Coordinates of N, CA and C in Angstrom, one line a residue:
M193 N 137.3 107.1 107.1 CA 136.6 105.8 106.9 C 135.5 106.0 105.9
T194 N 135.3 105.1 105.0 CA 134.3 105.2 103.9 C 133.3 104.0 104.1
L195 N 132.0 104.4 104.1 CA 131.0 103.3 104.3 C 130.2 103.4 103.0
H196 N 130.0 102.2 102.4 CA 129.1 102.1 101.2 C 127.9 101.2 101.6
L197 N 126.7 101.9 101.7 CA 125.5 101.2 102.1 C 124.6 101.0 100.9
I198 N 124.5 99.7 100.5 CA 123.6 99.4 99.3 C 122.6 98.4 99.7
F199 N 121.3 98.7 99.5 CA 120.2 97.9 99.8 C 119.5 97.4 98.6
L200 N 119.4 96.2 98.3 CA 118.7 95.6 97.2 C 117.5 94.8 97.6
L201 N 116.3 95.2 97.3 CA 115.1 94.5 97.7 C 114.4 93.9 96.5
V202 N 114.3 92.6 96.3 CA 113.6 92.0 95.2 C 112.7 91.0 95.9
F203 N 111.4 91.2 95.8 CA 110.5 90.2 96.4 C 109.2 90.2 95.7
S204 N 108.4 89.2 96.0 CA 107.1 89.0 95.4 C 106.1 89.1 96.5
G205 N 104.9 89.6 96.1 CA 103.8 89.8 97.1 C 103.1 88.5 97.3
L206 N 102.0 88.5 98.0 CA 101.2 87.4 98.3 C 100.4 87.0 97.1
G207 N 100.1 85.7 97.0 CA 99.4 85.2 95.9 C 97.9 85.7 95.9
Q208 N 97.4 86.0 94.7 CA 96.0 86.4 94.6 C 95.3 85.6 93.5
T209 N 94.0 85.7 93.4 CA 93.2 84.9 92.4 C 92.3 85.9 91.7
I210 N 92.5 86.0 90.4 CA 91.5 86.7 89.6 C 90.3 85.8 89.4
T211 N 89.1 86.3 89.8 CA 87.9 85.5 89.7 C 86.7 86.4 89.3
S212 N 85.9 85.8 88.5 CA 84.6 86.5 88.1 C 83.5 86.2 89.1
D213 N 83.8 85.4 90.1 CA 82.7 85.0 91.1 C 82.2 86.2 91.9
V214 N 83.0 87.1 92.2 CA 82.6 88.2 93.1 C 82.4 89.5 92.5
Q215 N 82.2 89.5 91.2 CA 82.0 90.8 90.5 C 80.6 91.3 90.4
G216 N 79.6 90.5 91.0 CA 78.3 90.9 91.0 C 77.5 90.7 89.7
H217 N 78.0 89.8 88.9 CA 77.3 89.4 87.6 C 76.2 88.4 87.9
T218 N 75.3 88.3 86.9 CA 74.2 87.3 87.0 C 74.4 86.3 85.8
N219 N 73.9 85.1 85.9 CA 74.1 84.1 84.9 C 73.6 84.6 83.5
G220 N 74.4 84.4 82.5 CA 74.1 84.8 81.2 C 74.3 86.3 80.9
Q221 N 74.8 87.1 81.8 CA 75.0 88.5 81.7 C 76.1 88.8 80.6
S222 N 75.8 89.7 79.7 CA 76.7 90.1 78.7 C 77.7 91.1 79.3
L223 N 79.0 90.9 79.1 CA 80.0 91.8 79.6 C 80.8 92.4 78.4
A224 N 81.5 93.4 78.7 CA 82.2 94.2 77.6 C 83.4 93.4 77.1
N225 N 83.8 93.7 76.0 CA 85.1 93.3 75.4 C 85.9 94.5 75.0
P226 N 87.0 94.8 75.7 CA 87.6 94.0 76.8 C 86.8 94.0 78.0
C227 N 87.0 92.9 78.8 CA 86.3 92.7 80.1 C 87.3 93.1 81.2
R228 N 86.8 93.8 82.1 CA 87.7 94.4 83.2 C 87.4 93.6 84.5
I229 N 88.4 93.1 85.1 CA 88.3 92.5 86.5 C 89.3 93.0 87.4
V230 N 88.9 93.5 88.5 CA 89.8 94.1 89.5 C 90.1 93.1 90.6
N231 N 91.3 92.9 90.9 CA 91.7 91.9 91.9 C 92.9 92.5 92.7
N232 N 92.8 92.6 94.0 CA 93.9 93.1 94.9 C 94.5 94.4 94.3
S233 N 93.6 95.4 94.0 CA 93.9 96.7 93.5 C 94.6 96.7 92.2
E234 N 94.6 95.6 91.5 CA 95.2 95.5 90.1 C 94.1 95.3 89.2
T235 N 94.0 96.0 88.1 CA 93.0 95.9 87.1 C 93.5 95.0 85.9
F236 N 92.8 93.9 85.6 CA 93.2 93.0 84.5 C 92.2 93.2 83.4
W237 N 92.7 93.2 82.1 CA 91.8 93.2 81.0 C 91.9 91.9 80.2
F238 N 90.7 91.4 79.9 CA 90.5 90.2 79.1 C 90.0 90.7 77.7
T239 N 90.6 90.4 76.6 CA 90.2 90.8 75.3 C 90.1 89.7 74.3
L240 N 89.0 89.6 73.6 CA 88.8 88.5 72.6 C 89.1 89.1 71.2
F241 N 89.9 88.4 70.4 CA 90.2 88.8 69.1 C 90.0 87.6 68.1
G242 N 90.1 87.9 66.9 CA 90.2 86.9 65.8 C 89.0 86.2 65.3
G243 N 87.8 86.8 65.5 CA 86.6 86.2 65.0 C 85.6 87.3 64.9
A244 N 84.3 86.9 64.7 CA 83.2 87.9 64.7 C 83.2 88.7 66.0
T245 N 82.7 89.9 65.9 CA 82.7 90.8 67.1 C 81.8 90.1 68.2
T246 N 82.3 90.1 69.4 CA 81.6 89.4 70.5 C 81.9 90.1 71.8
N247 N 81.1 89.8 72.8 CA 81.3 90.2 74.1 C 81.7 89.0 74.9
H248 N 82.2 89.3 76.1 CA 82.3 88.2 77.1 C 81.0 88.0 77.8
F249 N 80.8 86.8 78.3 CA 79.5 86.5 79.0 C 79.9 85.8 80.3
Y250 N 79.0 85.9 81.3 CA 79.2 85.3 82.6 C 78.3 84.1 82.6
R251 N 78.8 83.0 83.1 CA 77.9 81.8 83.2 C 78.1 81.0 84.5
T252 N 77.0 80.6 85.1 CA 77.1 79.8 86.3 C 76.5 78.4 86.1
A253 N 75.8 78.2 84.9 CA 75.2 76.9 84.7 C 75.1 76.7 83.2
E254 N 75.1 75.4 82.7 CA 75.0 75.1 81.3 C 74.0 73.9 81.2
G255 N 73.0 74.1 80.4 CA 72.0 73.1 80.2 C 72.3 72.0 79.2
S256 N 73.1 72.4 78.2 CA 73.3 71.4 77.1 C 73.9 70.1 77.5
C257 N 74.9 70.1 78.4 CA 75.5 68.9 78.8 C 75.3 68.7 80.3
G258 N 74.4 69.4 80.8 CA 74.2 69.2 82.3 C 75.3 69.7 83.2
G259 N 76.1 70.6 82.7 CA 77.2 71.1 83.5 C 76.7 72.1 84.5
G260 N 76.9 71.8 85.8 CA 76.5 72.8 86.8 C 77.7 73.1 87.7
G261 N 77.5 74.0 88.6 CA 78.6 74.4 89.5 C 79.6 75.2 88.8
L262 N 79.2 75.9 87.7 CA 80.2 76.7 87.0 C 80.2 78.2 87.5
S263 N 81.2 78.8 87.2 CA 81.3 80.3 87.4 C 82.5 80.8 86.6
H264 N 82.3 81.3 85.4 CA 83.4 81.7 84.6 C 82.9 82.7 83.5
I265 N 83.8 83.4 82.9 CA 83.5 84.2 81.7 C 83.9 83.4 80.4
Y266 N 83.2 83.7 79.3 CA 83.5 83.0 78.1 C 83.0 83.8 76.9
S267 N 83.1 83.3 75.7 CA 82.7 84.1 74.5 C 81.5 83.5 73.8
R268 N 80.7 82.8 74.5 CA 79.6 82.1 73.8 C 80.0 81.3 72.7
R269 N 79.2 81.1 71.7 CA 79.5 80.2 70.6 C 80.2 80.8 69.4
I270 N 80.5 82.1 69.6 CA 81.1 82.9 68.5 C 82.6 82.6 68.5
A271 N 83.1 82.1 67.3 CA 84.5 81.7 67.3 C 85.5 82.9 67.5
Q272 N 86.4 82.7 68.4 CA 87.5 83.6 68.6 C 88.7 82.8 68.6
T273 N 89.9 83.4 68.3 CA 91.1 82.6 68.3 C 92.2 83.1 69.3
T274 N 92.0 84.3 69.8 CA 93.1 84.9 70.6 C 92.5 85.6 71.8
W275 N 93.1 85.3 73.0 CA 92.5 85.8 74.2 C 93.6 86.3 75.1
P276 N 94.1 87.6 75.0 CA 95.1 88.2 75.8 C 94.5 88.5 77.2
I277 N 95.4 88.4 78.2 CA 95.0 88.8 79.6 C 96.2 89.6 80.1
E278 N 96.0 90.8 80.6 CA 97.1 91.7 81.0 C 96.7 92.7 82.1
P279 N 97.6 93.0 83.0 CA 97.3 94.1 83.9 C 97.3 95.4 83.2
A280 N 96.3 96.3 83.5 CA 96.2 97.6 82.8 C 97.4 98.5 83.2
S281 N 98.0 98.2 84.3 CA 99.1 99.1 84.8 C 100.4 98.8 84.1
G282 N 100.5 97.6 83.4 CA 101.8 97.2 82.8 C 102.7 96.6 83.8
N283 N 102.2 96.4 85.0 CA 103.1 95.8 86.0 C 103.3 94.3 85.7
E284 N 104.5 93.8 86.1 CA 104.8 92.4 85.9 C 104.2 91.5 87.0
V285 N 103.8 90.3 86.6 CA 103.2 89.4 87.6 C 103.8 88.0 87.3
D286 N 103.7 87.2 88.3 CA 104.1 85.8 88.2 C 102.8 85.0 88.0
L287 N 102.6 84.3 86.9 CA 101.4 83.6 86.6 C 101.5 82.2 87.3
G288 N 100.4 81.8 87.9 CA 100.3 80.5 88.5 C 99.4 79.6 87.7
S289 N 98.4 79.1 88.3 CA 97.4 78.2 87.6 C 96.2 79.0 87.1
M290 N 95.5 78.4 86.1 CA 94.2 78.9 85.6 C 93.2 77.7 85.5
R291 N 92.0 78.0 85.7 CA 90.9 77.0 85.6 C 90.2 77.3 84.3
F292 N 90.1 76.2 83.4 CA 89.4 76.3 82.2 C 88.2 75.3 82.3
D293 N 87.1 75.7 81.6 CA 85.9 74.8 81.6 C 85.5 74.6 80.1
N294 N 85.4 73.3 79.8 CA 84.8 72.9 78.5 C 83.5 72.2 78.8
V295 N 82.4 73.1 78.7 CA 81.1 72.5 79.1 C 80.5 71.6 78.0
F296 N 81.2 71.6 76.8 CA 80.7 70.8 75.8 C 81.5 69.5 75.6
A297 N 82.2 69.1 76.6 CA 83.0 67.9 76.6 C 82.1 66.7 76.2
C298 N 80.8 66.8 76.5 CA 79.9 65.7 76.1 C 79.8 65.5 74.6
F299 N 80.2 66.5 73.9 CA 80.2 66.3 72.4 C 81.6 65.7 71.9
V300 N 82.4 65.4 72.9 CA 83.7 64.7 72.6 C 84.6 65.6 71.7
F301 N 84.9 66.8 72.2 CA 85.9 67.6 71.6 C 86.7 68.3 72.7
N302 N 87.9 68.6 72.4 CA 88.7 69.3 73.4 C 89.1 70.7 72.9
F303 N 89.4 71.6 73.8 CA 90.0 72.9 73.4 C 91.5 72.7 73.5
D304 N 92.2 72.7 72.4 CA 93.7 72.6 72.4 C 94.3 74.0 72.4
L305 N 94.9 74.4 73.5 CA 95.3 75.7 73.7 C 96.8 75.9 73.6
S306 N 97.2 77.1 73.2 CA 98.6 77.5 73.3 C 98.6 78.7 74.2
V307 N 99.4 78.7 75.2 CA 99.5 79.8 76.2 C 100.9 80.4 76.1
K308 N 101.0 81.7 75.8 CA 102.3 82.3 75.6 C 102.5 83.4 76.7
D309 N 103.7 83.6 77.1 CA 104.0 84.7 78.0 C 104.6 85.8 77.1
F310 N 104.4 87.1 77.6 CA 105.0 88.2 76.9 C 105.5 89.2 77.9
K311 N 106.7 89.7 77.6 CA 107.3 90.8 78.4 C 108.0 91.7 77.3
N312 N 107.7 93.0 77.4 CA 108.2 94.0 76.4 C 107.8 93.5 75.0
N313 N 106.6 92.9 74.9 CA 106.0 92.5 73.6 C 106.8 91.3 73.0
V314 N 107.6 90.6 73.8 CA 108.4 89.5 73.3 C 108.0 88.3 74.1
S315 N 107.7 87.2 73.4 CA 107.4 85.9 74.0 C 108.6 85.0 74.1
T316 N 108.8 84.4 75.3 CA 109.9 83.5 75.5 C 109.5 82.1 75.8
E317 N 108.2 81.9 76.0 CA 107.7 80.6 76.5 C 106.3 80.3 75.9
T318 N 106.1 79.1 75.5 CA 104.8 78.6 75.1 C 104.5 77.3 75.7
Q319 N 103.4 77.2 76.3 CA 102.9 75.9 76.8 C 101.6 75.5 76.1
T320 N 101.4 74.2 75.9 CA 100.2 73.7 75.3 C 99.4 73.0 76.4
F321 N 98.1 73.1 76.1 CA 97.2 72.5 77.2 C 95.9 72.1 76.5
S322 N 95.4 70.9 76.9 CA 94.1 70.4 76.3 C 93.0 70.5 77.4
V323 N 92.0 71.2 77.1 CA 90.9 71.3 78.1 C 89.8 70.3 77.7
T324 N 89.8 69.2 78.6 CA 88.9 68.1 78.3 C 87.5 68.1 78.9
G325 N 87.4 69.0 79.9 CA 86.1 69.1 80.6 C 86.1 70.3 81.5
I326 N 85.2 70.3 82.5 CA 85.1 71.4 83.4 C 86.2 71.2 84.5
N327 N 86.6 72.3 85.1 CA 87.7 72.2 86.1 C 89.0 71.7 85.6
S328 N 89.4 72.0 84.4 CA 90.7 71.6 83.9 C 91.7 72.7 84.3
I329 N 92.7 72.2 85.0 CA 93.6 73.2 85.6 C 94.9 73.2 84.8
F330 N 95.2 74.4 84.3 CA 96.5 74.7 83.7 C 97.5 75.2 84.7
T331 N 98.7 74.7 84.8 CA 99.7 75.2 85.7 C 100.9 75.6 84.9
S332 N 101.3 76.9 85.0 CA 102.4 77.5 84.3 C 103.7 77.0 84.8
N333 N 104.7 77.0 84.0 CA 106.1 76.8 84.5 C 106.8 78.1 84.9
S334 N 108.0 78.0 85.4 CA 108.6 79.1 86.0 C 109.0 80.2 85.0
N335 N 108.9 79.9 83.7 CA 109.1 80.9 82.7 C 108.0 81.9 82.6
F336 N 106.9 81.7 83.3 CA 105.8 82.6 83.3 C 105.9 83.6 84.5
N337 N 107.1 83.7 85.1 CA 107.3 84.7 86.1 C 107.7 86.0 85.4
D338 N 107.4 87.1 86.0 CA 107.8 88.4 85.5 C 107.2 88.7 84.1
V339 N 105.9 88.4 83.9 CA 105.4 88.7 82.6 C 104.4 89.8 82.7
E340 N 104.2 90.5 81.6 CA 103.3 91.7 81.5 C 102.0 91.3 80.8
K341 N 102.0 90.1 80.1 CA 100.8 89.7 79.4 C 100.9 88.2 79.1
I342 N 99.8 87.5 79.1 CA 99.7 86.2 78.5 C 98.7 86.2 77.4
I343 N 98.9 85.4 76.4 CA 97.9 85.2 75.3 C 97.6 83.8 75.1
I344 N 96.3 83.5 75.3 CA 95.7 82.2 75.0 C 95.2 82.1 73.6
S345 N 95.5 81.1 72.9 CA 95.0 81.0 71.5 C 94.7 79.6 71.2
S346 N 93.7 79.5 70.2 CA 93.3 78.2 69.7 C 92.6 78.4 68.4
S347 N 92.3 77.4 67.6 CA 91.5 77.6 66.4 C 90.1 78.1 66.6
N348 N 89.6 77.8 67.8 CA 88.2 78.3 68.2 C 88.1 78.3 69.7
L349 N 87.9 79.5 70.3 CA 87.8 79.6 71.7 C 86.3 79.8 72.1
G350 N 85.4 79.7 71.2 CA 84.0 79.8 71.5 C 83.6 78.9 72.6
N351 N 82.9 79.4 73.6 CA 82.4 78.6 74.8 C 83.4 78.1 75.7
L352 N 84.7 78.5 75.5 CA 85.7 78.1 76.5 C 85.6 79.0 77.7
G353 N 85.4 78.4 78.9 CA 85.3 79.2 80.1 C 86.6 79.3 80.8
I354 N 86.8 80.5 81.5 CA 88.1 80.7 82.2 C 87.7 81.4 83.6
N355 N 88.4 81.0 84.6 CA 88.2 81.6 85.9 C 89.4 81.2 86.8
N356 N 89.4 81.8 88.0 CA 90.4 81.5 89.1 C 91.9 81.5 88.5
I357 N 92.3 82.6 88.1 CA 93.7 82.8 87.6 C 94.5 83.2 88.8
N358 N 95.4 82.3 89.2 CA 96.3 82.6 90.3 C 97.6 83.4 89.8
W359 N 97.9 84.4 90.6 CA 99.0 85.3 90.2 C 99.6 85.8 91.5
V360 N 100.9 86.3 91.3 CA 101.6 86.9 92.4 C 102.2 88.3 91.8
A361 N 101.9 89.3 92.6 CA 102.4 90.6 92.2 C 103.9 90.6 92.3
V362 N 104.6 91.1 91.3 CA 106.1 91.2 91.4 C 106.4 92.7 91.7
I363 N 107.2 92.9 92.7 CA 107.7 94.2 93.0 C 109.1 94.3 92.5
T364 N 109.4 95.2 91.6 CA 110.7 95.2 90.9 C 111.7 95.6 91.9
A365 N 113.0 95.4 91.5 CA 114.1 95.7 92.3 C 114.1 97.2 92.7
V366 N 114.3 97.3 94.0 CA 114.4 98.7 94.5 C 115.8 98.9 95.1
V367 N 116.5 99.7 94.5 CA 117.9 99.9 94.9 C 118.0 101.3 95.6
A368 N 118.4 101.3 96.9 CA 118.5 102.5 97.6 C 119.7 103.3 97.1
P369 N 119.6 104.6 97.2 CA 120.8 105.4 96.7 C 122.1 105.0 97.4
K370 N 123.1 105.0 96.7 CA 124.4 104.6 97.2 C 124.9 105.8 98.1
V371 N 125.1 105.4 99.4 CA 125.5 106.5 100.3 C 127.0 106.3 100.6
S372 N 127.8 107.3 100.4 CA 129.2 107.3 100.7 C 129.5 108.3 101.7
T373 N 130.0 107.8 102.9 CA 130.2 108.7 104.0 C 131.7 108.6 104.4
T374 N 132.4 109.7 104.3 CA 133.8 109.8 104.7 C 133.8 110.6 106.0
A375 N 134.2 109.9 107.0 CA 134.3 110.6 108.3 C 135.7 110.6 108.8
T376 N 136.3 111.7 108.7 CA 137.7 111.9 109.1 C 137.6 113.0 110.3
S377 N 138.0 112.5 111.4 CA 138.0 113.4 112.5 C 139.4 113.5 113.1
S378 N 139.9 114.7 113.1 CA 141.3 114.9 113.6 C 141.1 116.0 114.7
I379 N 141.5 115.5 115.9 CA 141.4 116.4 117.1 C 142.9 116.7 117.5
T380 N 143.2 118.0 117.4 CA 144.6 118.4 117.7 C 144.5 119.0 119.1
S381 N 145.3 118.4 120.0 CA 145.3 118.8 121.3 C 146.6 119.6 121.6
T382 N 146.5 120.8 122.0 CA 147.7 121.6 122.4 C 147.8 121.7 123.9
P383 N 148.9 121.2 124.4 CA 149.0 121.2 125.9 C 149.0 122.7 126.4
A384 N 148.4 122.9 127.4 CA 148.4 124.2 128.1 C 149.2 124.2 129.3
T385 N 150.1 125.1 129.5 CA 151.0 125.1 130.7 C 150.6 126.3 131.5
L386 N 150.2 126.0 132.7 CA 149.9 127.0 133.6 C 151.1 127.3 134.5
V387 N 151.6 128.5 134.3 CA 152.8 128.9 135.1 C 152.4 129.9 136.1
H388 N 152.8 129.6 137.3 CA 152.5 130.5 138.4 C 153.9 131.2 138.8
K389 N 153.9 132.4 138.6 CA 155.1 133.1 138.9 C 155.0 133.8 140.2
K390 N 156.0 133.8 140.9 CA 156.0 134.5 142.2 C 156.0 136.0 142.0
L391 N 155.3 136.6 142.9 CA 155.4 138.0 142.9 C 156.5 138.4 143.8
K392 N 157.5 139.0 143.2 CA 158.6 139.4 144.0 C 158.5 140.8 144.4
D393 N 158.5 140.9 145.7 CA 158.5 142.3 146.2 C 159.9 142.9 146.3
Q394 N 160.0 143.8 145.5 CA 161.2 144.6 145.8 C 160.8 145.9 146.2
V395 N 160.2 145.8 147.4 CA 159.7 147.0 148.0 C 160.6 147.6 149.0
H396 N 161.0 148.8 148.7 CA 161.9 149.5 149.6 C 161.2 150.6 150.4
G397 N 159.9 150.7 150.1 CA 159.2 151.7 150.8 C 157.8 151.7 150.2
L398 N 156.9 152.4 150.8 CA 155.5 152.4 150.3 C 155.3 153.6 149.4
H399 N 156.2 154.5 149.2 CA 155.9 155.6 148.4 C 157.0 155.7 147.3
G400 N 156.6 155.8 146.1 CA 157.5 156.0 145.0 C 158.4 154.8 144.7
Q401 N 158.0 153.7 145.2 CA 158.9 152.5 145.0 C 158.2 151.7 143.8
V402 N 158.9 150.8 143.3 CA 158.5 149.9 142.1 C 158.1 148.5 142.6
F403 N 156.9 148.1 142.1 CA 156.6 146.7 142.2 C 157.0 146.0 140.9
K404 N 157.9 145.0 141.0 CA 158.3 144.3 139.8 C 157.7 142.9 139.8
I405 N 157.0 142.6 138.6 CA 156.4 141.3 138.4 C 157.2 140.5 137.4
S406 N 157.7 139.4 137.7 CA 158.5 138.7 136.8 C 158.0 137.2 136.7

């Protein structure tokens, strides 16, 4: 009998949220570029490109337009055009929603974004999104599953806030070793015959006589 046992496990973990709220920053604090945020034992890097050298900054309030109740990272007023976000481990994730803040919506302009997915340095999906004010929620489609990086781009990302990026850890397929078991059991039974032979006395005397066993 041959048994083939194959186990295939493909599943996603519980949803998590990358947030700058619990990193211990203070309002207006300058952060590095790349900026590192750890969430659920996964390290994510935020990197600003495409303009003058700048750092990330943390903001919880904005005086120009009276925007309050904020909590996000951003690149101040220095123009940047490209903003990759990726797990340092190279692990794949499913991207959910992201919260963007346009604190200068009072000046009547929007951030028109292009959001691209990347896997093995190849992009297969691009979504566009216009950030019209604070708490603008971008929701990705299913093509943003199993991605290693996303890149947010625009003609100018200065002062665009981002926070609360929802993601799901993807555990890649785990295939157990193929186990082939051949169990052939042959039991040969040989009958045993117990033969009781009579002892025949051919005794003709007690001395010098023969006992014959047959």
